[in-house]
XYZ file of C-alpha atoms in Angstrom:
727
model
C 276.697 355.226 80.121
C 280.477 355.317 81.444
C 279.909 353.940 84.958
C 278.197 350.629 83.517
C 280.163 350.179 80.263
C 283.163 347.965 82.436
C 283.616 346.640 85.857
C 286.329 344.555 87.224
C 284.879 341.968 89.219
C 288.197 339.972 90.359
C 291.971 340.761 90.561
C 293.843 337.569 91.077
C 297.471 337.349 91.373
C 298.747 333.504 90.157
C 302.224 333.195 92.193
C 303.578 330.349 89.887
C 303.268 328.560 86.535
C 299.223 328.837 85.603
C 297.055 328.555 82.722
C 298.336 331.344 80.985
C 302.126 331.615 81.110
C 304.927 329.175 83.045
C 305.626 332.045 85.267
C 303.349 334.310 87.796
C 300.812 336.487 86.009
C 298.136 338.798 86.899
C 294.526 337.654 85.973
C 291.748 340.143 85.880
C 288.057 339.543 85.211
C 286.015 342.539 83.750
C 282.474 342.971 82.534
C 281.988 344.843 79.325
C 278.489 345.063 78.935
C 278.979 348.779 77.123
C 281.434 347.463 74.867
C 279.037 344.301 73.581
C 276.039 347.222 73.043
C 277.766 350.057 72.152
C 277.606 352.170 68.901
C 279.649 350.398 66.084
C 281.211 353.799 64.974
C 282.394 354.430 68.089
C 284.132 351.194 68.605
C 285.379 351.317 65.260
C 287.130 354.785 65.947
C 288.496 353.374 69.490
C 289.806 350.606 67.774
C 291.650 352.562 65.251
C 292.961 355.221 67.998
C 294.679 351.921 69.721
C 295.807 350.082 66.963
C 293.534 347.034 66.772
C 293.931 345.452 63.456
C 290.659 344.718 61.307
C 288.602 346.800 63.512
C 285.121 345.923 62.295
C 283.339 345.876 65.562
C 280.151 343.898 64.223
C 276.401 344.225 65.392
C 275.876 344.578 69.222
C 275.570 341.301 70.842
C 277.027 339.206 67.949
C 279.808 336.868 68.468
C 281.668 338.982 65.766
C 281.380 342.156 68.273
C 282.585 339.679 71.310
C 285.461 338.734 69.298
C 286.274 342.585 68.602
C 285.929 343.581 72.125
C 288.424 340.846 73.294
C 290.826 342.258 71.008
C 290.688 345.871 71.920
C 290.558 344.987 75.597
C 293.788 343.008 75.026
C 295.465 346.102 73.222
C 294.552 348.349 75.607
C 295.729 346.306 78.791
C 299.095 345.850 76.642
C 299.452 349.663 76.093
C 298.934 350.129 79.698
C 301.449 347.763 81.322
C 303.825 348.481 78.484
C 303.542 352.491 79.600
C 304.359 351.183 82.982
C 307.714 349.872 81.414
C 307.304 346.313 81.319
C 309.473 344.240 79.064
C 309.035 341.136 77.450
C 305.296 341.759 77.912
C 302.895 338.951 77.514
C 299.160 339.373 77.639
C 296.453 336.863 77.051
C 292.416 337.481 76.666
C 289.862 334.910 76.768
C 286.077 334.722 77.188
C 284.410 334.345 80.491
C 281.922 332.372 81.494
C 278.958 335.064 80.832
C 278.721 336.694 77.544
C 279.592 339.972 78.790
C 282.918 338.689 80.813
C 286.564 338.827 79.555
C 289.565 337.225 81.475
C 292.637 339.030 80.867
C 296.221 337.463 82.092
C 299.570 339.350 81.892
C 303.115 337.810 83.203
C 304.705 340.128 86.154
C 306.930 339.908 88.589
C 305.506 342.027 91.392
C 302.095 341.656 93.462
C 301.511 345.416 94.194
C 302.010 345.961 90.208
C 298.983 343.549 89.525
C 296.965 344.951 92.112
C 297.399 348.430 90.595
C 296.717 347.560 87.252
C 293.340 345.579 88.512
C 292.697 349.452 90.313
C 292.875 351.194 87.128
C 291.684 349.106 84.613
C 288.130 349.561 85.234
C 288.123 353.549 84.959
C 290.161 353.296 81.919
C 287.864 351.125 80.030
C 284.917 353.403 80.974
C 286.593 356.259 79.845
C 287.792 354.881 76.791
C 284.423 353.764 75.359
C 283.515 357.417 76.551
C 285.490 358.844 74.143
C 288.770 361.250 74.032
C 292.082 360.599 73.133
C 292.906 357.137 74.128
C 296.645 357.542 74.364
C 296.269 360.536 76.858
C 293.925 357.999 78.836
C 296.308 355.231 78.960
C 299.240 357.404 79.905
C 297.268 358.715 82.974
C 296.339 355.010 83.971
C 300.155 354.033 83.525
C 301.012 357.189 85.798
C 298.587 356.139 88.563
C 300.115 352.496 88.558
C 303.471 353.434 88.705
C 302.639 355.720 91.939
C 301.949 352.575 93.586
C 304.535 350.505 95.754
C 305.877 347.623 93.339
C 305.123 345.269 96.528
C 306.302 341.685 96.787
C 308.679 339.943 94.291
C 306.930 336.895 92.942
C 309.541 334.173 92.746
C 308.185 330.303 92.522
C 310.244 328.185 94.524
C 312.531 326.230 92.001
C 313.046 322.700 93.550
C 316.750 321.269 94.445
C 315.468 317.804 94.993
C 313.899 315.363 92.310
C 309.976 316.426 92.117
C 307.278 314.334 90.682
C 303.936 316.412 90.302
C 300.528 314.448 90.177
C 297.533 315.548 88.389
C 293.959 314.161 87.054
C 290.525 313.909 87.610
C 290.605 310.248 89.175
C 293.693 308.341 90.900
C 296.171 311.011 91.272
C 295.901 310.718 95.179
C 296.794 307.062 94.885
C 299.349 307.731 92.542
C 300.817 310.532 94.780
C 301.221 307.975 97.763
C 302.444 304.887 95.286
C 305.186 307.079 93.908
C 305.881 308.215 97.390
C 306.047 304.592 98.507
C 308.610 303.788 95.574
C 310.838 306.525 96.836
C 310.740 305.287 100.567
C 311.437 301.588 99.177
C 314.548 303.367 97.675
C 315.406 304.650 101.092
C 315.078 308.407 100.292
C 313.815 310.663 103.144
C 310.382 311.594 101.020
C 307.634 313.909 101.470
C 304.299 314.455 99.574
C 301.321 316.588 99.604
C 297.614 315.537 98.873
C 294.208 316.466 99.621
C 295.042 314.418 102.811
C 297.463 316.885 103.861
C 301.279 317.081 104.016
C 303.213 313.732 105.179
C 306.883 313.143 105.312
C 307.899 309.501 105.818
C 304.360 308.734 106.310
C 304.178 311.064 109.218
C 301.212 313.689 108.927
C 303.033 317.108 109.345
C 299.807 319.501 108.234
C 296.431 317.976 108.263
C 293.652 319.338 105.107
C 293.522 319.631 101.744
C 297.482 320.470 100.437
C 297.111 319.801 96.824
C 297.952 323.254 95.914
C 301.232 325.545 96.148
C 300.633 325.860 100.174
C 301.562 321.655 100.030
C 304.265 322.148 97.735
C 306.181 324.697 99.522
C 305.567 322.825 102.684
C 307.011 319.397 101.230
C 310.043 321.618 99.925
C 310.469 322.969 103.368
C 310.485 320.128 105.429
C 313.854 318.993 106.974
C 315.588 316.642 105.302
C 313.719 315.678 102.396
C 315.196 314.195 99.597
C 312.360 313.456 97.230
C 309.156 315.014 97.127
C 305.657 314.103 95.156
C 303.084 316.918 94.720
C 299.517 316.330 94.038
C 298.305 319.181 92.118
C 294.578 319.814 91.818
C 292.898 321.900 89.751
C 291.729 324.351 92.264
C 295.412 325.789 93.362
C 296.727 325.746 89.639
C 293.386 328.316 88.587
C 293.364 330.340 92.140
C 297.043 330.631 92.744
C 299.144 328.864 90.258
C 301.930 326.029 90.591
C 303.861 326.206 93.754
C 306.993 325.117 92.046
C 308.377 326.524 88.808
C 309.658 323.421 87.415
C 309.303 319.290 88.189
C 311.442 316.517 87.120
C 308.404 314.163 86.151
C 304.797 315.128 85.726
C 302.010 312.888 85.633
C 298.516 313.131 84.147
C 296.300 310.280 85.251
C 292.913 311.024 83.122
C 290.592 313.905 82.573
C 286.995 313.359 82.738
C 284.006 315.633 83.430
C 284.358 316.862 87.251
C 283.697 320.206 89.092
C 282.766 321.488 85.528
C 280.900 325.019 85.815
C 283.496 326.512 88.714
C 286.602 329.313 87.806
C 285.537 329.628 84.460
C 286.195 325.792 83.406
C 282.709 324.726 81.845
C 284.102 321.815 79.539
C 286.310 318.778 79.568
C 288.518 320.519 76.887
C 289.176 323.459 79.169
C 289.797 321.016 81.952
C 292.068 319.133 80.312
C 293.816 322.667 79.434
C 294.533 323.193 82.847
C 295.496 319.971 83.930
C 298.258 320.234 81.509
C 299.980 323.107 83.015
C 302.480 320.763 85.129
C 303.753 319.136 81.723
C 304.513 322.658 80.347
C 307.173 323.276 83.226
C 308.455 319.752 83.393
C 312.206 319.987 82.538
C 313.622 319.309 79.291
C 315.292 316.316 80.485
C 312.785 314.824 82.383
C 309.497 313.105 81.654
C 305.732 313.829 80.927
C 304.089 310.249 82.042
C 300.872 310.713 80.333
C 297.506 308.265 79.935
C 297.792 307.004 76.538
C 294.536 305.767 76.739
C 292.880 309.372 77.029
C 293.050 311.140 73.663
C 293.122 314.515 75.913
C 295.572 313.416 77.930
C 297.753 311.815 75.607
C 297.718 315.328 73.494
C 299.533 316.942 76.265
C 302.717 315.635 74.988
C 302.815 318.181 71.873
C 303.280 321.272 74.358
C 305.623 319.664 76.562
C 309.292 320.163 76.369
C 310.199 317.096 78.315
C 309.935 313.149 76.550
C 306.887 311.358 76.609
C 306.586 308.193 78.666
C 303.121 306.570 77.491
C 301.055 304.347 79.935
C 298.477 302.235 78.765
C 296.302 298.971 79.635
C 296.829 298.024 76.093
C 299.957 296.281 74.664
C 299.239 297.265 71.268
C 298.095 301.010 71.841
C 298.849 303.398 68.965
C 299.875 305.894 71.694
C 302.756 303.344 72.801
C 304.139 303.357 69.483
C 303.913 306.871 69.199
C 305.741 307.252 72.283
C 308.963 305.336 71.297
C 308.674 306.518 67.885
C 309.179 309.730 69.562
C 312.428 308.752 71.376
C 310.200 308.372 74.522
C 309.178 304.803 76.413
C 305.921 302.764 77.394
C 304.722 300.862 80.291
C 301.685 298.386 79.897
C 300.607 294.899 80.540
C 302.040 292.085 78.738
C 300.969 288.280 79.565
C 299.822 289.190 82.956
C 303.255 291.430 83.812
C 303.714 295.394 84.346
C 306.488 295.524 81.672
C 308.565 298.693 80.620
C 309.182 299.407 76.833
C 312.266 301.501 75.577
C 313.204 302.010 71.728
C 314.876 299.425 70.059
C 315.089 297.088 73.426
C 313.379 293.932 74.523
C 310.430 294.512 76.767
C 311.530 294.688 80.541
C 309.195 292.891 82.888
C 309.194 294.115 86.182
C 306.394 292.196 88.189
C 303.372 290.155 87.609
C 300.015 291.835 88.224
C 299.118 289.288 90.877
C 302.068 290.537 92.848
C 301.049 294.073 93.166
C 298.682 294.311 95.725
C 296.789 297.513 94.857
C 295.467 295.888 91.601
C 293.593 293.571 93.513
C 294.608 290.327 91.436
C 294.127 292.153 88.409
C 290.580 293.090 89.259
C 291.020 296.964 89.107
C 291.469 298.401 85.944
C 291.761 301.884 87.202
C 294.621 300.753 89.842
C 296.530 298.936 87.274
C 296.663 302.316 85.322
C 297.854 303.857 88.943
C 300.219 301.226 89.051
C 301.561 302.077 85.679
C 301.833 305.631 86.031
C 303.320 305.374 89.558
C 306.333 302.765 88.346
C 306.789 305.007 85.207
C 307.121 308.238 87.606
C 309.345 306.463 89.792
C 311.920 305.006 87.223
C 311.556 308.368 85.259
C 312.830 310.115 88.507
C 315.654 307.829 88.838
C 314.337 305.176 91.359
C 315.959 301.957 90.819
C 314.300 299.137 89.156
C 314.721 296.906 91.993
C 312.975 299.844 94.275
C 310.578 300.432 92.309
C 309.614 296.287 92.078
C 309.845 296.141 95.783
C 307.389 299.248 96.280
C 304.889 297.509 93.955
C 304.813 294.669 95.972
C 304.454 296.254 99.187
C 302.020 299.012 98.733
C 298.398 297.636 99.883
C 294.942 298.757 99.062
C 294.473 299.411 102.951
C 293.743 302.179 105.611
C 297.592 302.401 105.983
C 299.055 303.024 102.424
C 296.112 304.194 100.535
C 293.200 305.427 103.158
C 289.536 305.506 101.145
C 290.580 304.303 98.177
C 289.543 300.754 97.668
C 289.788 299.500 101.350
C 288.268 295.847 101.324
C 287.079 294.204 104.615
C 285.401 291.157 105.857
C 282.677 291.806 108.341
C 280.474 289.638 109.975
C 276.968 289.294 108.839
C 273.846 287.038 109.089
C 275.122 283.322 108.097
C 278.805 284.196 107.398
C 280.691 287.255 106.206
C 279.968 290.217 103.770
C 283.092 291.992 101.806
C 282.588 295.756 102.446
C 284.657 298.127 100.101
C 285.255 301.959 100.923
C 286.172 304.194 98.513
C 286.432 307.722 97.739
C 284.282 307.439 94.285
C 283.170 311.010 93.902
C 282.175 311.214 90.370
C 281.142 308.948 87.744
C 284.459 307.237 86.906
C 284.952 306.524 90.317
C 281.592 305.295 90.654
C 282.269 303.005 87.782
C 285.593 301.735 89.264
C 283.764 301.199 92.715
C 280.891 299.112 90.756
C 283.302 296.708 88.742
C 285.560 296.049 91.805
C 282.640 295.466 93.898
C 280.951 293.131 91.559
C 284.133 291.393 90.984
C 284.315 290.565 94.604
C 280.759 289.100 94.975
C 280.835 285.625 95.471
C 278.020 283.399 93.442
C 274.457 283.952 93.914
C 275.155 286.913 96.258
C 274.397 290.679 95.962
C 275.898 293.865 95.470
C 274.497 296.574 98.023
C 275.734 300.294 97.590
C 275.785 303.051 99.712
C 275.106 306.028 96.869
C 276.375 309.533 97.831
C 278.415 312.093 96.605
C 279.264 316.050 97.026
C 276.865 318.755 95.903
C 279.444 320.432 93.900
C 278.477 318.306 90.603
C 275.970 319.404 88.383
C 272.616 318.364 88.004
C 273.412 315.940 84.843
C 276.299 314.155 86.663
C 273.956 313.701 89.975
C 271.327 311.891 87.785
C 273.993 310.035 85.660
C 275.232 308.636 89.071
C 271.765 307.368 90.000
C 271.422 305.542 86.478
C 275.169 304.009 86.797
C 274.125 302.822 90.597
C 270.630 301.193 89.619
C 271.997 299.603 86.683
C 274.721 297.931 88.604
C 273.875 297.228 92.128
C 271.277 294.602 93.512
C 269.970 297.363 96.014
C 270.717 301.108 96.426
C 271.001 302.986 99.610
C 271.180 307.077 99.419
C 274.235 307.876 102.095
C 274.585 311.715 102.423
C 277.793 313.446 103.477
C 276.837 316.469 105.337
C 280.032 318.409 105.155
C 280.206 318.146 101.371
C 276.578 319.640 100.194
C 278.798 322.668 99.107
C 275.335 325.128 98.893
C 272.920 322.558 98.176
C 270.212 320.857 100.409
C 270.199 317.466 101.134
C 266.587 317.040 99.873
C 267.918 318.449 96.400
C 270.759 316.396 96.370
C 268.967 313.353 96.404
C 266.133 314.279 94.129
C 268.503 313.870 91.246
C 270.189 310.777 92.408
C 266.545 309.175 92.751
C 265.532 310.491 89.337
C 268.644 308.729 87.861
C 267.555 305.825 90.035
C 264.085 305.761 88.749
C 265.136 305.958 85.106
C 266.224 302.548 85.200
C 263.330 301.388 87.303
C 264.765 301.400 91.057
C 263.883 302.871 93.887
C 266.125 303.489 96.686
C 265.961 301.286 99.978
C 266.176 303.979 102.404
C 268.216 307.495 102.688
C 270.747 308.084 105.595
C 272.071 311.548 106.950
C 275.773 310.191 107.126
C 278.203 307.319 106.319
C 278.394 305.715 109.435
C 274.287 304.985 109.993
C 274.464 304.034 106.397
C 276.951 301.605 106.601
C 275.730 299.945 109.984
C 272.114 299.564 107.886
C 273.655 298.430 104.921
C 275.561 295.717 107.113
C 272.187 294.606 108.697
C 270.688 293.611 105.445
C 273.528 291.869 104.268
C 274.182 288.293 104.015
C 276.948 285.843 103.505
C 278.743 286.515 100.526
C 277.314 289.806 99.621
C 279.159 292.891 99.069
C 278.479 296.146 100.461
C 280.386 298.932 98.708
C 280.163 302.645 100.232
C 281.157 305.750 98.740
C 282.827 307.896 101.581
C 284.450 310.809 101.971
C 285.942 312.425 105.432
C 284.473 309.899 107.734
C 286.674 307.113 106.128
C 288.724 306.847 109.307
C 285.525 306.804 111.638
C 284.245 303.817 109.245
C 287.449 302.065 109.679
C 287.454 302.009 113.168
C 284.020 300.932 113.667
C 284.314 297.960 111.220
C 287.394 296.606 113.521
C 285.451 297.443 116.908
C 282.563 295.390 115.676
C 284.563 292.286 114.281
C 285.558 293.256 110.801
C 288.994 292.549 109.538
C 290.949 294.663 106.893
C 291.639 292.473 103.752
C 295.487 291.370 103.075
C 296.356 290.637 99.332
C 295.861 286.962 99.804
C 292.164 287.525 101.333
C 291.528 289.566 98.509
C 292.794 287.283 95.656
C 290.795 284.586 97.197
C 287.546 286.594 96.976
C 288.550 287.621 93.597
C 288.898 283.807 92.082
C 285.875 282.598 94.158
C 283.782 285.312 92.288
C 284.769 283.286 89.215
C 283.453 280.364 90.724
C 287.203 278.898 91.030
C 289.369 278.214 93.692
C 293.019 279.561 93.907
C 294.076 275.998 93.878
C 291.745 275.574 91.107
C 294.432 273.781 88.989
C 295.525 271.352 91.623
C 291.967 270.554 92.481
C 291.031 269.594 89.159
C 294.445 267.214 89.017
C 293.408 265.723 91.950
C 290.858 263.663 90.122
C 293.140 262.897 87.013
C 295.280 260.601 89.522
C 294.058 256.781 89.375
C 295.833 256.080 92.695
C 292.669 256.553 95.566
C 295.384 256.374 98.518
C 297.770 258.903 96.563
C 294.459 260.948 96.067
C 293.557 260.915 99.690
C 297.281 262.145 100.708
C 297.243 265.109 97.952
C 293.812 266.143 99.205
C 295.592 266.115 102.857
C 298.343 268.314 101.597
C 296.183 270.792 100.045
C 293.812 270.604 103.409
C 297.022 271.565 105.593
C 297.739 274.280 103.029
C 294.370 275.868 103.238
C 293.081 274.929 106.724
C 289.042 275.387 107.552
C 288.500 275.969 103.299
C 285.129 274.716 102.634
C 286.020 273.722 99.178
C 289.152 271.677 99.830
C 287.060 269.973 102.484
C 284.715 269.010 99.956
C 287.174 267.706 97.509
C 288.755 266.120 100.652
C 285.943 264.359 101.294
C 285.398 263.031 97.945
C 288.635 261.230 98.033
C 287.636 259.320 100.855
C 284.331 258.573 99.349
C 285.563 257.392 96.347
C 287.993 254.809 98.064
C 285.408 253.086 99.844
C 285.899 254.939 103.322
C 282.351 256.094 103.843
C 282.337 257.048 107.711
C 285.443 259.466 107.110
C 284.006 261.131 103.810
C 280.614 261.871 105.769
C 282.422 263.821 108.471
C 284.464 265.488 105.955
C 281.036 266.728 104.270
C 279.763 267.740 107.571
C 282.903 269.753 108.005
C 282.824 271.378 104.490
C 279.377 272.381 104.948
C 280.166 274.080 108.173
C 282.852 275.963 106.820
C 280.779 277.606 104.738
C 280.886 275.733 101.436
C 279.291 278.040 98.860
C 277.313 276.821 96.046
C 277.315 275.349 93.400
C 279.518 273.196 95.748
C 277.462 273.152 98.803
C 274.524 271.410 97.008
C 276.758 268.715 95.390
C 278.340 268.097 98.976
C 274.872 267.177 100.088
C 274.125 264.974 97.305
C 277.339 263.101 97.925
C 276.835 262.883 101.384
C 273.057 261.479 100.513
C 274.521 258.663 97.907
C 277.122 258.119 100.933
C 274.316 257.260 103.358
C 272.441 255.322 101.057
C 275.694 252.891 100.337
C 275.970 252.623 104.213
C 272.011 251.544 104.239
C 271.085 254.751 106.316
C 268.370 255.344 103.746
C 265.890 257.298 105.781
C 268.807 260.009 106.666
C 269.493 259.684 102.707
C 265.849 260.389 101.585
C 265.678 263.660 103.975
C 268.820 265.256 102.430
C 267.245 264.498 99.184
C 264.074 265.590 99.923
C 265.038 268.967 100.676
C 267.327 269.118 97.562
C 264.481 268.470 95.210
C 262.598 271.064 96.574
C 265.187 273.762 96.813
C 266.218 272.431 92.881
C 263.342 271.029 91.464
C 265.189 271.156 87.738
C 268.235 269.557 88.743
C 268.060 265.933 87.399
C 271.029 264.783 89.078
C 269.337 265.104 92.409
C 266.177 263.540 90.926
C 267.983 260.306 90.004
C 269.918 260.057 93.436
C 266.336 260.135 95.196
C 265.155 257.518 92.897
C 267.618 255.245 93.866
C 267.084 255.864 97.209
C 263.791 255.248 96.986
C 264.632 251.914 95.477
C 266.295 250.483 98.249
C 263.489 251.790 100.218
C 261.152 249.380 98.486
C 259.028 252.463 97.109
C 259.621 251.653 93.291
C 256.591 253.052 92.168
C 257.368 256.317 93.666
C 260.573 256.020 92.108
C 259.470 255.629 88.879
C 256.899 258.478 88.850
C 258.870 261.076 89.886
C 261.783 260.265 87.647
C 259.397 260.199 84.893
C 257.674 263.311 85.645
C 260.637 265.111 85.785
C 262.215 263.967 82.496
C 258.873 264.525 80.673
C 258.664 268.085 82.420
C 262.529 269.044 81.782
C 263.657 267.057 78.576
C 264.300 269.469 75.419
C 264.149 266.172 73.148
C 261.582 266.970 70.198
C 259.575 263.786 70.565
C 259.226 264.062 74.360
C 258.097 267.734 73.488
C 255.746 266.244 71.053
C 254.207 263.617 73.438
C 254.271 265.798 76.630
C 250.715 265.913 77.573
C 250.243 262.097 76.894
C 253.638 261.498 79.151
C 252.315 263.738 81.876
C 249.027 261.677 81.881
C 250.525 258.899 81.666
C 253.213 259.238 84.394
C 250.403 260.597 86.735
C 248.272 257.477 86.454
C 251.422 255.113 87.819
C 250.228 253.367 90.843
């Protein structure tokens, strides 16, 4: 019985602040099946001998028994470590993932002491349940521990430069890069660590995932670094603890379901507890920058010593008011401006969203949130207001500043150009953001094509949910695999869950591709002018960028993205000026104004269309015809394309070129049979050709079929019969 009563399955040394303590600790995982199923009286006696209060063990297998065993094991470990001479002792116990699993953590200063306690704990727990004087057994175990060398002294790094720590489920890499960019804009020699590696002044020092303590140490050890930004992922915090003892500013972007079921973290609430670690070691004089729109994140202010700095997309957020009431600060969007709020002061408007490239002209809500968080972190760390504004204006969503995060390209396809969006959307929240941005770039009448794929370390439920998201939001879906991120799954297994989600919303993927490169190439083969190709990318993003540029694509700058966002709404970035153009009664002045617009937007189909109209309205039909043709050739999109053809046909009619006019109108009436304007213009051309009967018949048939007038509907059959009889 004793040999199976308890077994230690893991001994881990946490070298820095961690889930249990704000200083180094040992974490020991132990399975205690013998305690959960043991005799109640025997356990009650053991509890009394160890000094466990309210030592009622309950029945075997019950929740009462499990709670009793937690207290019993905690007491045994506390006595053991105390016997070794430890002072200011802290011990924490928690249930593990399995019913018979317990996690024990205790603060310590020496690596060897942790390993020695882990070595004696299993035999001690087995001996205790076997019977006999418990104090003697604890003393013997403690003596064994003391015989072992103390080993390395654990001292987390205490930074001598300003440090910003960033964590969250989504947005932490982008926010890390942004804060580093703000610091460099302030002239500071800046180092940062992230899932991409360690960089100093934008130069890669170490490649790989350095979002843990090794990355923090490498940044702080780099020569000449004056400002550090540390992306802090859950894995490093759980497996080794933080790499620094304190930070000046901590940022938590959000918390959502991701990587659950790993390292004992099974719920979003548990994940939030892990993310909160960085806020507990923020200096009292520093700032905790928290997402006020995420209740789990905003709740972290209660366990932090530093003042809160709330960021929120909503200017009337209760969290903003709570932050200011607590003598903290806020940052939000007021009238389209990123604005800082301070208690008792007027709002400080920093910069318009339209001038912050990473927000994609205000389209990308998640990047607006990242911009708010980054600006607050920079200001909280002491960067000047001017440097923060300059950094926000110059941090672009491209492969240089923010690789793999909403990188947008224009790529040649059949009939024109498609937009390509590459993003490391690795979970539900990331996919939602990618789909929202991509749809916001999709031109009227065009399609959204999605390359769907993620890592295998998502639960079955999350994979199914991502399939549903994709099927609901995209027009066509291809499955694109990431062979280096299967994480124990097979390609077939992972794809089956994505397909299940797609099928729930009535969608079947067009095709499945083994890697991102082949997936992107095929998606572009099937794309047309104005379409958006969105691809979830991981490690191949640099390869995809090179392939796109090598095949004639170009990376969109802020101006190009803004034009696409406005165009997707059916507008032009000079929409107000174009509308005002037709309020001017002077025909020649209209032409001059349109000429100036044309010079500002050379080759722009919409401007050429309006330019043609100014000549047309001034009676200069021949010039108008040439401009209409230029506008159509420039890729003029709907609804302006068919309007340009209508106006061209009308102008040809005025010039007496009736057959040419009718050819255009015949094609238009076939493409747009419900368009009354086209029917009427065609009837006018038919009249000039002397074909009045055909003009009357086609017009009457259209009115009888399309009118919603109640009397027309009442006499619909008669009108249709009489119209057909016109001869």
